PDB file of C-alpha atoms in Angstrom:
ATOM      1  CA  UNK R   1       0.000   0.000   0.000  1.00  0.00           C
ATOM      2  CA  UNK R   2       1.379   3.412  -0.955  1.00  0.00           C
ATOM      3  CA  UNK R   3       1.845   6.178   1.579  1.00  0.00           C
ATOM      4  CA  UNK R   4      -0.860   8.202  -0.186  1.00  0.00           C
ATOM      5  CA  UNK R   5      -3.355   5.331   0.174  1.00  0.00           C
ATOM      6  CA  UNK R   6      -2.395   4.901   3.824  1.00  0.00           C
ATOM      7  CA  UNK R   7      -3.007   8.603   4.468  1.00  0.00           C
ATOM      8  CA  UNK R   8      -6.350   8.453   2.661  1.00  0.00           C
ATOM      9  CA  UNK R   9      -7.412   5.468   4.752  1.00  0.00           C
ATOM     10  CA  UNK R  10      -6.519   7.300   7.970  1.00  0.00           C
ATOM     11  CA  UNK R  11      -8.438  10.437   6.906  1.00  0.00           C
ATOM     12  CA  UNK R  12     -11.501   8.441   5.902  1.00  0.00           C
ATOM     13  CA  UNK R  13     -11.661   6.891   9.367  1.00  0.00           C
ATOM     14  CA  UNK R  14     -11.145  10.009  11.482  1.00  0.00           C
ATOM     15  CA  UNK R  15     -14.060  11.263  13.564  1.00  0.00           C
ATOM     16  CA  UNK R  16     -13.517  14.938  12.721  1.00  0.00           C
ATOM     17  CA  UNK R  17     -14.868  16.324   9.453  1.00  0.00           C
ATOM     18  CA  UNK R  18     -12.065  16.560   6.921  1.00  0.00           C
ATOM     19  CA  UNK R  19     -12.139  17.365   3.250  1.00  0.00           C
ATOM     20  CA  UNK R  20      -9.312  17.856   0.810  1.00  0.00           C
ATOM     21  CA  UNK R  21      -9.484  19.858  -2.371  1.00  0.00           C
ATOM     22  CA  UNK R  22      -7.073  20.688  -5.134  1.00  0.00           C
ATOM     23  CA  UNK R  23      -5.784  24.211  -5.880  1.00  0.00           C
ATOM     24  CA  UNK R  24      -8.898  24.930  -7.965  1.00  0.00           C
ATOM     25  CA  UNK R  25     -11.191  23.939  -5.090  1.00  0.00           C
ATOM     26  CA  UNK R  26     -12.438  20.589  -6.425  1.00  0.00           C
ATOM     27  CA  UNK R  27     -12.903  17.945  -3.766  1.00  0.00           C
ATOM     28  CA  UNK R  28     -10.415  15.111  -3.930  1.00  0.00           C
ATOM     29  CA  UNK R  29     -11.305  13.369  -0.655  1.00  0.00           C
ATOM     30  CA  UNK R  30     -13.741  13.751   2.229  1.00  0.00           C
ATOM     31  CA  UNK R  31     -14.627  11.563   5.149  1.00  0.00           C
ATOM     32  CA  UNK R  32     -17.972  10.433   6.552  1.00  0.00           C
ATOM     33  CA  UNK R  33     -17.875  13.070   9.302  1.00  0.00           C
ATOM     34  CA  UNK R  34     -17.566  15.788   6.629  1.00  0.00           C
ATOM     35  CA  UNK R  35     -20.547  14.363   4.742  1.00  0.00           C
ATOM     36  CA  UNK R  36     -22.572  14.434   7.974  1.00  0.00           C
ATOM     37  CA  UNK R  37     -21.546  18.033   8.688  1.00  0.00           C
ATOM     38  CA  UNK R  38     -22.367  19.172   5.160  1.00  0.00           C
ATOM     39  CA  UNK R  39     -25.687  17.354   5.090  1.00  0.00           C
ATOM     40  CA  UNK R  40     -25.057  16.072   1.576  1.00  0.00           C
ATOM     41  CA  UNK R  41     -22.677  13.763  -0.220  1.00  0.00           C
ATOM     42  CA  UNK R  42     -20.702  15.671  -2.840  1.00  0.00           C
ATOM     43  CA  UNK R  43     -19.090  13.999  -5.810  1.00  0.00           C
ATOM     44  CA  UNK R  44     -15.315  13.805  -5.505  1.00  0.00           C
ATOM     45  CA  UNK R  45     -13.544  15.267  -8.522  1.00  0.00           C
ATOM     46  CA  UNK R  46     -16.651  17.075  -9.780  1.00  0.00           C
ATOM     47  CA  UNK R  47     -17.885  19.252  -6.920  1.00  0.00           C
ATOM     48  CA  UNK R  48     -16.240  22.434  -5.705  1.00  0.00           C
ATOM     49  CA  UNK R  49     -15.993  22.753  -1.932  1.00  0.00           C
ATOM     50  CA  UNK R  50     -17.337  26.306  -2.248  1.00  0.00           C
ATOM     51  CA  UNK R  51     -20.610  24.996  -3.706  1.00  0.00           C
ATOM     52  CA  UNK R  52     -21.283  22.802  -0.663  1.00  0.00           C
ATOM     53  CA  UNK R  53     -21.905  25.565   1.879  1.00  0.00           C
ATOM     54  CA  UNK R  54     -21.779  29.295   2.396  1.00  0.00           C
ATOM     55  CA  UNK R  55     -19.799  31.006   5.153  1.00  0.00           C
ATOM     56  CA  UNK R  56     -21.835  33.521   7.108  1.00  0.00           C
ATOM     57  CA  UNK R  57     -21.026  36.079   9.764  1.00  0.00           C
ATOM     58  CA  UNK R  58     -22.683  36.368  13.171  1.00  0.00           C
ATOM     59  CA  UNK R  59     -25.312  38.627  11.579  1.00  0.00           C
ATOM     60  CA  UNK R  60     -26.222  35.919   9.053  1.00  0.00           C
ATOM     61  CA  UNK R  61     -24.799  37.789   6.056  1.00  0.00           C
ATOM     62  CA  UNK R  62     -22.763  35.693   3.623  1.00  0.00           C
ATOM     63  CA  UNK R  63     -19.048  36.403   3.577  1.00  0.00           C
ATOM     64  CA  UNK R  64     -17.293  36.832   0.222  1.00  0.00           C
ATOM     65  CA  UNK R  65     -15.485  33.749  -1.091  1.00  0.00           C
ATOM     66  CA  UNK R  66     -12.125  35.503  -0.708  1.00  0.00           C
ATOM     67  CA  UNK R  67     -12.713  35.513   3.076  1.00  0.00           C
ATOM     68  CA  UNK R  68     -13.130  31.736   3.345  1.00  0.00           C
ATOM     69  CA  UNK R  69     -10.226  30.109   5.242  1.00  0.00           C
ATOM     70  CA  UNK R  70      -9.600  27.618   2.424  1.00  0.00           C
ATOM     71  CA  UNK R  71      -9.255  30.366  -0.172  1.00  0.00           C
ATOM     72  CA  UNK R  72      -6.925  32.357   2.069  1.00  0.00           C
ATOM     73  CA  UNK R  73      -4.740  29.284   2.676  1.00  0.00           C
ATOM     74  CA  UNK R  74      -4.536  28.518  -1.046  1.00  0.00           C
ATOM     75  CA  UNK R  75      -3.881  32.110  -2.090  1.00  0.00           C
ATOM     76  CA  UNK R  76      -1.332  32.922   0.614  1.00  0.00           C
ATOM     77  CA  UNK R  77       0.311  29.461   0.689  1.00  0.00           C
ATOM     78  CA  UNK R  78       0.093  29.313   4.480  1.00  0.00           C
ATOM     79  CA  UNK R  79      -2.060  27.641   7.118  1.00  0.00           C
ATOM     80  CA  UNK R  80      -5.155  29.398   8.426  1.00  0.00           C
ATOM     81  CA  UNK R  81      -5.921  27.614  11.659  1.00  0.00           C
ATOM     82  CA  UNK R  82      -8.640  27.559  14.306  1.00  0.00           C
ATOM     83  CA  UNK R  83     -10.966  30.081  12.676  1.00  0.00           C
ATOM     84  CA  UNK R  84     -14.521  30.111  13.994  1.00  0.00           C
ATOM     85  CA  UNK R  85     -16.993  30.233  11.134  1.00  0.00           C
ATOM     86  CA  UNK R  86     -20.669  29.546  10.623  1.00  0.00           C
ATOM     87  CA  UNK R  87     -21.549  27.459   7.614  1.00  0.00           C
ATOM     88  CA  UNK R  88     -24.915  27.608   5.938  1.00  0.00           C
ATOM     89  CA  UNK R  89     -25.691  24.200   4.506  1.00  0.00           C
ATOM     90  CA  UNK R  90     -27.629  23.657   1.284  1.00  0.00           C
ATOM     91  CA  UNK R  91     -30.766  22.967   3.346  1.00  0.00           C
ATOM     92  CA  UNK R  92     -30.435  26.404   4.993  1.00  0.00           C
ATOM     93  CA  UNK R  93     -29.423  25.142   8.432  1.00  0.00           C
ATOM     94  CA  UNK R  94     -26.442  26.705  10.203  1.00  0.00           C
ATOM     95  CA  UNK R  95     -23.502  24.955  11.872  1.00  0.00           C
ATOM     96  CA  UNK R  96     -20.766  26.537  13.980  1.00  0.00           C
ATOM     97  CA  UNK R  97     -17.368  25.208  12.936  1.00  0.00           C
ATOM     98  CA  UNK R  98     -13.786  25.650  14.097  1.00  0.00           C
ATOM     99  CA  UNK R  99     -11.985  25.395  10.769  1.00  0.00           C
ATOM    100  CA  UNK R 100      -8.339  24.932   9.914  1.00  0.00           C
ATOM    101  CA  UNK R 101      -7.122  25.026   6.335  1.00  0.00           C
ATOM    102  CA  UNK R 102      -3.605  23.861   5.674  1.00  0.00           C
ATOM    103  CA  UNK R 103      -2.213  23.900   2.135  1.00  0.00           C
ATOM    104  CA  UNK R 104      -0.174  20.925   1.048  1.00  0.00           C
ATOM    105  CA  UNK R 105       1.914  21.181  -2.067  1.00  0.00           C
ATOM    106  CA  UNK R 106       2.924  17.918  -3.698  1.00  0.00           C
ATOM    107  CA  UNK R 107       6.279  18.682  -5.259  1.00  0.00           C
TER     108      UNK R 107
END
């Protein structure tokens, strides 16, 4: 088993919601806990993470995509860790989340 497959297996079995996307924002892997948090099962390789939920402020107003921790991490090539956000799921329900986005560059 390759190291990449071992890492994928570990991620899939973690209890915390984790999703991985490429530099364009397409999902490449997500675990069951992430599916439960999102309230839907996105299609890996076809769905953009940004289409799965909206990030909203305490007043309920949607934040611009550039303010999402994932986009900041990708753009600035640095981790954005332990950011409290509220996600608005596709069904309209809200979930408080402590999000960390860490870019990984496969060189």
